[in-house]
Short mmCIF file of C-alpha atoms in Angstrom, two decimals:
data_model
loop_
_atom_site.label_atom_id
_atom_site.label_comp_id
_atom_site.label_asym_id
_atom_site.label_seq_id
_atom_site.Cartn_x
_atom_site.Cartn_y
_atom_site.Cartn_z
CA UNK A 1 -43.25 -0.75 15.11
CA UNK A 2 -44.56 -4.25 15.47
CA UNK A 3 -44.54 -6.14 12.48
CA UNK A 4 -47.22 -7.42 10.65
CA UNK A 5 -48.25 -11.28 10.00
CA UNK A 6 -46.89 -13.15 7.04
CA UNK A 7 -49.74 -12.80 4.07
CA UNK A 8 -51.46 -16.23 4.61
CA UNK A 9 -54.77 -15.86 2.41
CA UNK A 10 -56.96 -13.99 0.19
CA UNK A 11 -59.21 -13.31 3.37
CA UNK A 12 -56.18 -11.73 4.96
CA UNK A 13 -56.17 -9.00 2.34
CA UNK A 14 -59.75 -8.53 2.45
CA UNK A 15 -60.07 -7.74 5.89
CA UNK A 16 -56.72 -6.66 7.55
CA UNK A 17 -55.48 -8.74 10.54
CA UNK A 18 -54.64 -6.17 12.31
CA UNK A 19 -56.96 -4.10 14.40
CA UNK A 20 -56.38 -0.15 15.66
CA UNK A 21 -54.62 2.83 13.25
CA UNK A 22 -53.68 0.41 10.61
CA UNK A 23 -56.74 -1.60 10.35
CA UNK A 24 -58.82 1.74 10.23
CA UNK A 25 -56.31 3.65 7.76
CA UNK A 26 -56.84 0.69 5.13
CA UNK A 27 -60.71 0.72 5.17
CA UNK A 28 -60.44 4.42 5.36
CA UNK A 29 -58.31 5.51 2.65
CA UNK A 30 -59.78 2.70 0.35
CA UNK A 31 -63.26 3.06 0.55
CA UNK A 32 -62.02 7.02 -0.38
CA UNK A 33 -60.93 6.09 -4.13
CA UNK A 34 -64.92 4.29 -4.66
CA UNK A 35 -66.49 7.26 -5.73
CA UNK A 36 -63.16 9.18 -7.10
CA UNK A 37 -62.51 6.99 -9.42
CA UNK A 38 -65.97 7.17 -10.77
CA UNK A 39 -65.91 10.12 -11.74
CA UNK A 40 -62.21 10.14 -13.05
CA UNK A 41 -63.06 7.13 -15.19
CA UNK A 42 -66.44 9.08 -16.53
CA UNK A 43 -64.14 11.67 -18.11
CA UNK A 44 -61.09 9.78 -18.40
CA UNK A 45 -62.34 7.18 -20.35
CA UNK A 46 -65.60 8.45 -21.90
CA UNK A 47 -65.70 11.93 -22.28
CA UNK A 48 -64.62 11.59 -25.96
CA UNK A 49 -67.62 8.95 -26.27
CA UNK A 50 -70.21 11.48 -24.56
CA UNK A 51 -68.73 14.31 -27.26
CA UNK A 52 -69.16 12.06 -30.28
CA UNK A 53 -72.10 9.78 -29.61
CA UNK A 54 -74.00 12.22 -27.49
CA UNK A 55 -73.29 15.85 -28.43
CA UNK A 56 -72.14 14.79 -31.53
CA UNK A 57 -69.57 16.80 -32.58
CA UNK A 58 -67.76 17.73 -36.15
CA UNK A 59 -64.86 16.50 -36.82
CA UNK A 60 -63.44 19.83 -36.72
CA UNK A 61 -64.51 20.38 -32.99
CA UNK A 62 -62.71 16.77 -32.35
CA UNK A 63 -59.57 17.41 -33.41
CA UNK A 64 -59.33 21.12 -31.83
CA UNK A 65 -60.65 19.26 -28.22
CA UNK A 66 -57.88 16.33 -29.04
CA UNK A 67 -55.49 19.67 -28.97
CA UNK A 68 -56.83 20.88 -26.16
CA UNK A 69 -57.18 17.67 -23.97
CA UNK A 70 -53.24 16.77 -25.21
CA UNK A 71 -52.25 20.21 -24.42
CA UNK A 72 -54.29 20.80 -21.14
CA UNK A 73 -53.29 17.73 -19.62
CA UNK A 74 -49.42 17.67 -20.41
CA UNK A 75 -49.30 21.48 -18.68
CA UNK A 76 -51.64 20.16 -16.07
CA UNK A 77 -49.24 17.08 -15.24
CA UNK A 78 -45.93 18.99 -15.28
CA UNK A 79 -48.04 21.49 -12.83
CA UNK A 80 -48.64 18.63 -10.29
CA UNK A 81 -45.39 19.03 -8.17
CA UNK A 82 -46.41 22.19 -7.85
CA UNK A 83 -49.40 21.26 -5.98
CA UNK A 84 -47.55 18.57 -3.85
CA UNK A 85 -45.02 21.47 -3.05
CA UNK A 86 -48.34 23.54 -1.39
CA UNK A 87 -49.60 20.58 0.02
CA UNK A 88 -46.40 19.32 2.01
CA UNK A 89 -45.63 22.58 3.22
CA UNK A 90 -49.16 23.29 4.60
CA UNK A 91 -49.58 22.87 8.53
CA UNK A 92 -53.22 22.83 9.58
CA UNK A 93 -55.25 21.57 12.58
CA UNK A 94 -56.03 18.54 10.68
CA UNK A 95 -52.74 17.67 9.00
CA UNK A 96 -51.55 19.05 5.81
CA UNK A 97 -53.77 16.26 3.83
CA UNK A 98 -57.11 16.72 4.76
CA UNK A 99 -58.22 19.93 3.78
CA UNK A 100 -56.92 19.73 0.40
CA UNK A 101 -58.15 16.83 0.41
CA UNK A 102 -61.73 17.99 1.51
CA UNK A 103 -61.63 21.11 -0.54
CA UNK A 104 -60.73 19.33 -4.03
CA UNK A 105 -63.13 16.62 -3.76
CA UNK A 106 -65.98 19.02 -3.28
CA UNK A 107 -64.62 21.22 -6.37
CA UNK A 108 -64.39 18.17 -8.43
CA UNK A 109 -67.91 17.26 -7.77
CA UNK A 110 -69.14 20.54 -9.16
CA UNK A 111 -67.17 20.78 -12.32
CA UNK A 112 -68.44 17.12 -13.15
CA UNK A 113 -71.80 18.01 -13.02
CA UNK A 114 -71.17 20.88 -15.17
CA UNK A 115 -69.04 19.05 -17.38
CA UNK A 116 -71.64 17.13 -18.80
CA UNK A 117 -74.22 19.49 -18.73
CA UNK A 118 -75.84 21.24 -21.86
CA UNK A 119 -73.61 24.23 -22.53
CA UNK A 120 -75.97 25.86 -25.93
CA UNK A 121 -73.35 26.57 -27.53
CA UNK A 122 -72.04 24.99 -31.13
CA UNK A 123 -68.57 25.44 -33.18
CA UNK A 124 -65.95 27.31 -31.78
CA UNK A 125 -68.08 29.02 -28.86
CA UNK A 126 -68.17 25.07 -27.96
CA UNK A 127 -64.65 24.74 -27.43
CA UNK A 128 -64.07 27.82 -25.58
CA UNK A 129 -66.40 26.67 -22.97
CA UNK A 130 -65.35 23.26 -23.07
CA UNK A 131 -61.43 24.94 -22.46
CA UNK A 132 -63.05 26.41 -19.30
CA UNK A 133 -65.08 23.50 -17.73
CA UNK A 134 -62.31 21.06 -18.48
CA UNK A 135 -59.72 23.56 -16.87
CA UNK A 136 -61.74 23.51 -13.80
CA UNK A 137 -62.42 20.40 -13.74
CA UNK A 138 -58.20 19.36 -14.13
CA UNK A 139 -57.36 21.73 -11.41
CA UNK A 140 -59.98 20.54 -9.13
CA UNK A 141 -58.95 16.83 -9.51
CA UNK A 142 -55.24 18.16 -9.22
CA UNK A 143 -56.11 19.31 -6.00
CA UNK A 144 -57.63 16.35 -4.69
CA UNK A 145 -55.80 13.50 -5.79
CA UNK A 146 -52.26 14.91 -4.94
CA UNK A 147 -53.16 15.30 -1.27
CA UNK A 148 -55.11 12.19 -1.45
CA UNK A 149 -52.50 9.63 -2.52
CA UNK A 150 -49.94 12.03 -0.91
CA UNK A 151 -51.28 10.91 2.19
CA UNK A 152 -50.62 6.92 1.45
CA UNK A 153 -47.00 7.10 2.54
CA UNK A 154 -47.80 8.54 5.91
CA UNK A 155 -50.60 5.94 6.80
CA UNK A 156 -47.57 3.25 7.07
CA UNK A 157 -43.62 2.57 6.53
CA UNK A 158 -43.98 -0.94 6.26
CA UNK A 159 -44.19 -2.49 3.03
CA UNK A 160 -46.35 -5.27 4.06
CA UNK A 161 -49.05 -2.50 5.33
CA UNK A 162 -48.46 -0.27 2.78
CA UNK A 163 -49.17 -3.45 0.03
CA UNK A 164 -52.16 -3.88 2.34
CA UNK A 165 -53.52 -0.47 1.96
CA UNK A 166 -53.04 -0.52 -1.61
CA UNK A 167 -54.51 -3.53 -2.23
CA UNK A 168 -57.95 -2.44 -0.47
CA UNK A 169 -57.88 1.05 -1.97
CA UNK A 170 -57.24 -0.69 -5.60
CA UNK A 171 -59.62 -2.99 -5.52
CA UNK A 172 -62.08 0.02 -4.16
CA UNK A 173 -61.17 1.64 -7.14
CA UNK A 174 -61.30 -0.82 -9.54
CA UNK A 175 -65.18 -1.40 -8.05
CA UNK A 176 -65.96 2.29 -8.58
CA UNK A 177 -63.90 2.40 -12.09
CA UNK A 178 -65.72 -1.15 -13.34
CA UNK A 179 -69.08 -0.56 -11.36
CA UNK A 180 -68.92 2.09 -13.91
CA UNK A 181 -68.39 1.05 -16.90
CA UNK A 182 -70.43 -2.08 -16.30
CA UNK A 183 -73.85 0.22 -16.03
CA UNK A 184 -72.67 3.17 -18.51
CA UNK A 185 -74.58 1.67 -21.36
CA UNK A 186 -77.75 0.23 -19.42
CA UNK A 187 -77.88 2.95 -16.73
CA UNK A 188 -77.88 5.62 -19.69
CA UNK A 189 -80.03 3.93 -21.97
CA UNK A 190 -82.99 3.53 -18.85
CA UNK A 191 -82.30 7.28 -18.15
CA UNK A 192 -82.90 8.23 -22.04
CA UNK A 193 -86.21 6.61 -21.91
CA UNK A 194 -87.31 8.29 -18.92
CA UNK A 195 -86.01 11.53 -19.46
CA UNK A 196 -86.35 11.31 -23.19
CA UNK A 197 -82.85 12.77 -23.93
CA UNK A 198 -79.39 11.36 -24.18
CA UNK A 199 -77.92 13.89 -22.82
CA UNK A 200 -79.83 14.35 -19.59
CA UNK A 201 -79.78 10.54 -19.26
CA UNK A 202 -75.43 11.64 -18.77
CA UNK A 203 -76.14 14.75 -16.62
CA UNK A 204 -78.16 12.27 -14.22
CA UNK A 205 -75.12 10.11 -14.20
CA UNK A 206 -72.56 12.67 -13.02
CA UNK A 207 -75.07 14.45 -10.45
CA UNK A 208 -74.90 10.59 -8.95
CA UNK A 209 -71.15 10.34 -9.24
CA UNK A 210 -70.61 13.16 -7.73
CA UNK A 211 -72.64 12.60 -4.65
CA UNK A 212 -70.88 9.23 -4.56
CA UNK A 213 -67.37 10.80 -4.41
CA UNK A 214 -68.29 13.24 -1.63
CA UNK A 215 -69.85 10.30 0.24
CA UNK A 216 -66.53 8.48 0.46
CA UNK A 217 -64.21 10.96 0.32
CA UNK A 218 -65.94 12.09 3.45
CA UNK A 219 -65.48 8.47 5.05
CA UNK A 220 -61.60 8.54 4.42
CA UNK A 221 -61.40 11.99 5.79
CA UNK A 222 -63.21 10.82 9.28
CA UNK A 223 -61.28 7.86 9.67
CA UNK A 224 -57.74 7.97 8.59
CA UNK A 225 -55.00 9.30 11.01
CA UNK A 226 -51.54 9.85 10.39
CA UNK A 227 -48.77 7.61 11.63
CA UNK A 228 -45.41 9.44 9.80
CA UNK A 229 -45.48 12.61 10.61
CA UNK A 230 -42.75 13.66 9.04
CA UNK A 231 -40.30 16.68 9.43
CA UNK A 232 -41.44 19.74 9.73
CA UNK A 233 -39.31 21.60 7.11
CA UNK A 234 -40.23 23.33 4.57
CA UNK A 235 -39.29 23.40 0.89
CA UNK A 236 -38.97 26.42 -0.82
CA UNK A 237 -40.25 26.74 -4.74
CA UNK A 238 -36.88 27.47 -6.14
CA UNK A 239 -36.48 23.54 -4.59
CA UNK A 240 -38.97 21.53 -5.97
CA UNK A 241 -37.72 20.15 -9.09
CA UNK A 242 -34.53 19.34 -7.22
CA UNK A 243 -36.24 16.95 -5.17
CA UNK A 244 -37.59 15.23 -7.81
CA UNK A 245 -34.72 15.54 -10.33
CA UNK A 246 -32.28 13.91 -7.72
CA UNK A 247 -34.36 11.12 -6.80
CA UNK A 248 -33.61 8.72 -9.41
CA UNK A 249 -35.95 5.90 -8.98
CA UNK A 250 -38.77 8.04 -8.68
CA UNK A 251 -37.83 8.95 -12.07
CA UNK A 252 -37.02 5.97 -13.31
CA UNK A 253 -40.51 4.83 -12.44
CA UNK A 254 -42.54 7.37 -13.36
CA UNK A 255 -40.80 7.05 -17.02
CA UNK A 256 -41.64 3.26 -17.18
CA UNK A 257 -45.50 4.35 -16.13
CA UNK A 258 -45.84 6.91 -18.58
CA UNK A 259 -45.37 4.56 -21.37
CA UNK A 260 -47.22 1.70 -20.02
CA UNK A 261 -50.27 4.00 -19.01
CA UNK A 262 -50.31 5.25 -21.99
CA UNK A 263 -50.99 2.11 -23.76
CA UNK A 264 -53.36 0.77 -21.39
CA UNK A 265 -55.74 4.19 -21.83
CA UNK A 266 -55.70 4.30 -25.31
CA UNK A 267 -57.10 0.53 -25.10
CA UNK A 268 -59.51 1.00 -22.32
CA UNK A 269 -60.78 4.17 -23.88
CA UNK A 270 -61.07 2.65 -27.19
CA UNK A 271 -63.54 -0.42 -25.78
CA UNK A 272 -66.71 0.97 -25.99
CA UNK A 273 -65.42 1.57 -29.50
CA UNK A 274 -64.29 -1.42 -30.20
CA UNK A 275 -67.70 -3.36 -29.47
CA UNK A 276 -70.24 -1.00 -31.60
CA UNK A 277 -68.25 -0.74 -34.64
CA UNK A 278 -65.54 -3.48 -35.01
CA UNK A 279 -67.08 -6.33 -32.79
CA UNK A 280 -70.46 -4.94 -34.18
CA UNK A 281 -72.32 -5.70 -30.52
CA UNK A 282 -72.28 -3.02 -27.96
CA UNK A 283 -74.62 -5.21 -25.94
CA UNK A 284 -71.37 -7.09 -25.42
CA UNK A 285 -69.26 -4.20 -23.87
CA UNK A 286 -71.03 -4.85 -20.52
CA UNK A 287 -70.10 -8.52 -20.28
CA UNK A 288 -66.59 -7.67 -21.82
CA UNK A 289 -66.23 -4.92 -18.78
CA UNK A 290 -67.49 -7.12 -16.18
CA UNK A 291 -64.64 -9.92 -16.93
CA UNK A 292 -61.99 -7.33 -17.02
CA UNK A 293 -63.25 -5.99 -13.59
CA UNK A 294 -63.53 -9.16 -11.95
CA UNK A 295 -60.00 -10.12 -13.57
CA UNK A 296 -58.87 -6.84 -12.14
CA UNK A 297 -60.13 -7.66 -8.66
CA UNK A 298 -58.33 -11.03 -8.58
CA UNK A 299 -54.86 -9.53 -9.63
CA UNK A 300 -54.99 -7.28 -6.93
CA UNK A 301 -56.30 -9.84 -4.48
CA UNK A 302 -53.82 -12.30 -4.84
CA UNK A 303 -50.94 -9.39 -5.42
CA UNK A 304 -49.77 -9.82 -1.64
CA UNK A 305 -49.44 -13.71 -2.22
CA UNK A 306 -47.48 -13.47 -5.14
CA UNK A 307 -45.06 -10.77 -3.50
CA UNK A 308 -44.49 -12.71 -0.65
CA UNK A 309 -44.11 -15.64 -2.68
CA UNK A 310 -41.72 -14.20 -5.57
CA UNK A 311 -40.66 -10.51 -4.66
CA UNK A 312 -41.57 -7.62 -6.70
CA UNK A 313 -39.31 -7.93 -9.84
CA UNK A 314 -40.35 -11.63 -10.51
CA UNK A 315 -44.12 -10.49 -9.89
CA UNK A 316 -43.58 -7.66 -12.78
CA UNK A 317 -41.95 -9.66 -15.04
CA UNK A 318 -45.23 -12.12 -14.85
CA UNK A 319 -47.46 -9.61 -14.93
CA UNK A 320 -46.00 -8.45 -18.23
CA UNK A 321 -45.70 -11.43 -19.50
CA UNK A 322 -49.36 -11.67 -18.98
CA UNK A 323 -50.23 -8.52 -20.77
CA UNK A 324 -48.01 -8.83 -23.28
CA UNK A 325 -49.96 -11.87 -24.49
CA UNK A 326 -53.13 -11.08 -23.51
CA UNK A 327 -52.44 -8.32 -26.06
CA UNK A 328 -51.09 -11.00 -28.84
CA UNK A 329 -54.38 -12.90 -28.36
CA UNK A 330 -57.08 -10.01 -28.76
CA UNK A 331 -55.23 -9.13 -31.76
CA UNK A 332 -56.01 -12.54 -33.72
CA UNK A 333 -59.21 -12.96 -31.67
CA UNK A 334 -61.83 -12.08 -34.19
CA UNK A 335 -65.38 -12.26 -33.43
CA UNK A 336 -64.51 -15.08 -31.13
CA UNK A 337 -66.21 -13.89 -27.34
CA UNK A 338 -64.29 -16.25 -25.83
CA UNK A 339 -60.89 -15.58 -27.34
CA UNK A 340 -61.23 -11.92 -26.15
CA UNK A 341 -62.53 -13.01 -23.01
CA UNK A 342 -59.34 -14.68 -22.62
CA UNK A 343 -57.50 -11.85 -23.70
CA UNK A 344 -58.96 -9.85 -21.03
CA UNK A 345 -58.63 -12.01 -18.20
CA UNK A 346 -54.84 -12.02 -19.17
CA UNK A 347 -54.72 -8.40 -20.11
CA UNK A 348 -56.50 -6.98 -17.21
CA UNK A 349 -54.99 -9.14 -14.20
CA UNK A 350 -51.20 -8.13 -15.35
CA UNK A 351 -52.15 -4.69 -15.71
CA UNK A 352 -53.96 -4.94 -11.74
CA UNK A 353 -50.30 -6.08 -10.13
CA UNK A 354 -48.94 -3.06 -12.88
CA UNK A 355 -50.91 -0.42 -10.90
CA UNK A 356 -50.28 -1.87 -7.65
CA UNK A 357 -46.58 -2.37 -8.04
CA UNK A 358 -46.53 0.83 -9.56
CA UNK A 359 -48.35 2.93 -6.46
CA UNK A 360 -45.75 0.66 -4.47
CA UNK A 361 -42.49 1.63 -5.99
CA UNK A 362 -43.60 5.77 -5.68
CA UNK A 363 -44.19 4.91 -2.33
CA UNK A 364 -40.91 3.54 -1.33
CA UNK A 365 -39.32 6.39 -3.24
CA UNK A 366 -40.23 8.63 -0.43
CA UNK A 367 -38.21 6.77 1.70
CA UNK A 368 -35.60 6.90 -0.94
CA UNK A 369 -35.83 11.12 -1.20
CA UNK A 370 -35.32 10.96 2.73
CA UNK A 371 -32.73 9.05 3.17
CA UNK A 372 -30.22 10.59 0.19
CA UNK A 373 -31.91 14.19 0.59
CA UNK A 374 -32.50 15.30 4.47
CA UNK A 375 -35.92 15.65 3.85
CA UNK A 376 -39.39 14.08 3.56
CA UNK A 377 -41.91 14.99 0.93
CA UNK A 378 -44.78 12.92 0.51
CA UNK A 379 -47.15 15.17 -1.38
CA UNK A 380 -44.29 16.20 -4.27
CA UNK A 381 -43.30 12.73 -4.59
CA UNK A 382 -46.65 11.27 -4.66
CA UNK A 383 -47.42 14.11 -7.41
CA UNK A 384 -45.58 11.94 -9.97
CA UNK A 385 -48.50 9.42 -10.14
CA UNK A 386 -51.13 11.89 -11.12
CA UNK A 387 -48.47 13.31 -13.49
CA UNK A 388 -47.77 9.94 -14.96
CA UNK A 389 -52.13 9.18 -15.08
CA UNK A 390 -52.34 13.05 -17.02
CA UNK A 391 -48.97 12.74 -19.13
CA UNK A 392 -50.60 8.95 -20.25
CA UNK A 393 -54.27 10.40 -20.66
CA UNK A 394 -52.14 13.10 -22.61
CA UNK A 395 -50.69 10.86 -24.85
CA UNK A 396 -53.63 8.59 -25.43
CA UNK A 397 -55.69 11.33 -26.15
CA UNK A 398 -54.04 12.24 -28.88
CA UNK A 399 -53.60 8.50 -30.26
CA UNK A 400 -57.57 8.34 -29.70
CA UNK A 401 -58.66 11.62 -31.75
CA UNK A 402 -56.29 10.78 -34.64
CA UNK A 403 -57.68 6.92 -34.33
CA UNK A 404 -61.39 7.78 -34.16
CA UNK A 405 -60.54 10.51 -37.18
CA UNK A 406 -58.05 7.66 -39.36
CA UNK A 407 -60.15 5.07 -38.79
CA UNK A 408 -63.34 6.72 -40.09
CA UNK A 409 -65.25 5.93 -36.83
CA UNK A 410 -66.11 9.42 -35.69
CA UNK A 411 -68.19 9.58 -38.94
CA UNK A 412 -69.33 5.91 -39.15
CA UNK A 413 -73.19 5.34 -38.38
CA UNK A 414 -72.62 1.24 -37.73
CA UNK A 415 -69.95 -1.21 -38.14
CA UNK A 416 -71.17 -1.70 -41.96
CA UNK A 417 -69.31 1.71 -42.02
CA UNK A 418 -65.73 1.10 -41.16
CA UNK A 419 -63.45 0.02 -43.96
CA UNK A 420 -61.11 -2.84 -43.70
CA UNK A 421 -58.41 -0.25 -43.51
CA UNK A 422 -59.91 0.88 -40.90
CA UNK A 423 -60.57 -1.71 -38.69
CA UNK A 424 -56.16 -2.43 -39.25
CA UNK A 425 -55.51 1.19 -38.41
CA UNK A 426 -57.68 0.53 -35.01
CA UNK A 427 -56.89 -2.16 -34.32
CA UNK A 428 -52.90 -1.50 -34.94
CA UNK A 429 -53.88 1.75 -32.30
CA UNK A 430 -55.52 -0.43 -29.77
CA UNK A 431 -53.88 -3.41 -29.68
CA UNK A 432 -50.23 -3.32 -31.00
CA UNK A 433 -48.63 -0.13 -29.80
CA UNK A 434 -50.05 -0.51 -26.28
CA UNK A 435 -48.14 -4.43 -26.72
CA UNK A 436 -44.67 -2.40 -27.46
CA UNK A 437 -45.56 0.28 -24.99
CA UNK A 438 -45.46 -2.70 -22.10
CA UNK A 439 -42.45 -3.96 -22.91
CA UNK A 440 -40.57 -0.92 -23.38
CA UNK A 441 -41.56 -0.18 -19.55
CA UNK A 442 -40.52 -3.19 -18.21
CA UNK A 443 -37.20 -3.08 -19.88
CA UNK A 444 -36.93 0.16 -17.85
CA UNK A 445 -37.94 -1.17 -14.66
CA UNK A 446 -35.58 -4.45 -14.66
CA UNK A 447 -32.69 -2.31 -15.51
CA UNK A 448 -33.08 1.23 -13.53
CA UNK A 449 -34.94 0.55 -10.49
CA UNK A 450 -32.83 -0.47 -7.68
CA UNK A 451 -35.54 -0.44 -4.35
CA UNK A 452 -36.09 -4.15 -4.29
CA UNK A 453 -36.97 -5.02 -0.54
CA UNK A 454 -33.87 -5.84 0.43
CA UNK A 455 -32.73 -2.41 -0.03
CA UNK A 456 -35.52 -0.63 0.91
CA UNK A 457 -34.85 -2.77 4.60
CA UNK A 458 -32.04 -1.39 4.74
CA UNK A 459 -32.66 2.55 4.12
CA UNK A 460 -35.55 1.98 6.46
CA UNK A 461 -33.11 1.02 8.91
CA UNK A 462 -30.54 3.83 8.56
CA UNK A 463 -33.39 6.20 8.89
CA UNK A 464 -34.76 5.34 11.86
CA UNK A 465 -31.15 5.19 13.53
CA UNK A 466 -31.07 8.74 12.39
CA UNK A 467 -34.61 9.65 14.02
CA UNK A 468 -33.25 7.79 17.07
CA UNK A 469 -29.75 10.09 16.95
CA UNK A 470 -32.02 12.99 16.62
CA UNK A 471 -34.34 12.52 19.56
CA UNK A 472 -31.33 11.92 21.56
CA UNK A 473 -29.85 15.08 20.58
CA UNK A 474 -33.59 16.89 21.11
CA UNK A 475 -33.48 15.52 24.24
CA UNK A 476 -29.96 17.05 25.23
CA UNK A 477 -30.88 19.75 24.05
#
């Protein structure tokens, strides 16, 4: 494999130097997370605000959906190897990727729609159908994103590419995720005034995410090709947890990720919050979104500089760093814009390189299975990224509903409503556990994981002098 150019400049990551598979892959598979990503972030991050602002639920109905979205998503996440098990041992036509891949994304369109559609039904008949849409709607995404990022480590085995790919597909998502949240609150509040209802101002909304994600999910699925092919072995059920369980800095990562997922959910999620009854603006939320996205965007942007430039471990500690106080000054920010601006631009462009590094390490942890196991498995390795995004919505689901609850928020009509206690208890949720949270998962990182590039050279290496061997023995065969 030829190796790629030295990262130079920002317009380097932009638009890959390199033309053919690789080039093609990277537009491909990025412009596939646009639309996803919508719709992940609609329910990921505001399905608790479209419950309580919208359908305006009791807070008995909240705290039996915080049970159910807790308990839902923890069995979901521990049920993702299972899908990455199905999905590396399928052999199709079109590659073991694409029709999950195909199939999930036109699933998940559905049960979007028909999440946020109007069920009439109240009380507990309410949660019994919301146990059903949300189920589909888990599985469906299950299916989906574990061939879809299960696919990453086969576009390349080159870290430069792979950063490459990342970076494009990351800073797709963050457009879809931020593009989002940007026009929730003006995009719904045009669509109440012309179809005179909240809540068909949100089932508008998802009918256009969903189109969206089908429209770019079907671009990744026409251009992307394969380039690791892998072995063709298969891994029997009885199997699966041994190929996780063995590879250590898979789990070593996906621990650190839990925790510092968690903490950046339960803040993200608690924005919109944040602005209508603590700031006392929601007009604001917009402008407060759009500096986090274009934060976001730079992170990941100059991510490839600052890797070439420092290596991976010197990148993370920065990036914490820059959380870590961007978390410090929210917290004393007050009603001060530009103080929280500043938080945000400090908050949001650590946690870009986060994500990245964090897509990177699972990556290279394939590698790692294949090299001290005898066998490659893309899908079940790559499941421990949707498991850590599910265990972390999980978690922060649960800090949300008892928040919203605590605070007094899920009953408050304006910001004149919340007590002082409750504005500490909020902000203590928002701000201060997800600061411990970050630190606790870099102390993790720095001490456990091992696959810095030097190493990862190296088992690179070694495996391809075993591929060689093996050919040669094919051959005499």
């Amino acid at each position: 494999m030829t190796e790629p150019a030295a990262v130079g400049s920002v317009a380097d990551i932009v638009l890959p130097p390199r033309s053919g598979p690789y080039r093609r892959n990277a537009w491909g598979f990025g412009l596939g997370t646009l639309g996803r990503d919508m719709a992940a972030t609609m329910v990921s991050m505001f399905l608790l605000v479209y419950l309580t602002e919208v359908v305006q639920v009791s807070n008995a109905v909240l705290a039996a959906i915080t049970v159910v979205l807790v308990v839902m998503r923890l069995f979901d996440a521990v049920n993702d190897p299972v899908m990455g098990l199905v999905v590396d041992n399928t052999r199709t036509r079109w590659g073991k990727f694409k029709p999950w891949i195909a199939g999930g994304a036109l699933a998940w369109a559905a049960a979007t729609v028909v999440m946020f559609s109007d069920w009439g039904v109240e009380g507990p008949l309410f949660v019994v159908v919301f146990v059903i849409v949300y189920l589909l709607w888990e599985v469906a995404y299950t299916v989906n994103d574990i061939s879809y990022y299960g696919m990453l480590p086969s576009l390349s085995r080159n870290q430069i590419e792979r950063e490459r790919i990342g970076v494009v597909a990351r800073v797709c998502a963050n457009i879809g995720i931020f593009g989002f949240v940007i026009g929730l609150v003006p995009i719904t509040s045009a669509l109440e005034d012309l179809l005179s209802s909240a809540q068909s101002a949100w089932l508008a909304l998802a009918v256009a995410v969903a189109v969206i994600l089908l429209v770019f999910q079907t671009i990744t699925l026409v251009t992307t090709k394969e380039q690791i092919a892998g072995e063709r072995v298969h891994t029997p059920l009885r199997e699966l947890f041994s190929v996780i369980a063995r590879n250590d800095q898979l789990l070593w990562v996906t621990l650190a990720m839990v925790l510092f997922m968690t903490g950046y959910t339960v803040t993200t999620s608690l924005g919109l919050y944040y602005f209508t009854y603590i700031y006392g603006d929601v007009g604001m939320y917009p402008v407060f979104a759009a500096i986090l996205g274009v934060s976001q965007i730079g992170g990941l942007l100059l991510f490839p500089l600052a890797s070439a430039k420092l290596g991976r471990r010197r990148v993370h500690l920065l990036a914490t760093v820059s959380c870590a106080v961007g978390y410090v000054v929210f917290l004393f920010a007050g009603t001060s814009m530009l103080f929280i601006g500043i938080a945000g631009v400090l908050l949001f462009a650590g946690q870009a390189f986060i994500q990245l590094l964090m897509m990177m390490f699972i990556a290279d942890s394939v590698e790692y299975g294949q090299w001290k196991l005898g066998r490659r498995n893309e899908s079940v390795t790559f499941s421990l990224q949707p498991f850590i995004y599910k265990a972390a919505s999980a978690l922060a689901s649960g800090a949300i509903g008892v928040t919203l609850i605590l605070s007094g928020i899920n009953d408050a009509e304006s910001a004149a409503d919340v007590t002082d206690a409750g504005v500490l208890a909020f902000k203590i949720a928002m701000m201060v556990v997800p600061l411990v949270l970050v630190v606790v998962s870099w102390l993790i990182l720095a001490r456990r994981y091992r696959l810095d590039e030097t190493r990862y050279a190296q088992i690179v290496a070694d495996l391809r002098q075993r591929e060689s061997a093996q050919e040669v023995r094919d051959g005499e065969s």
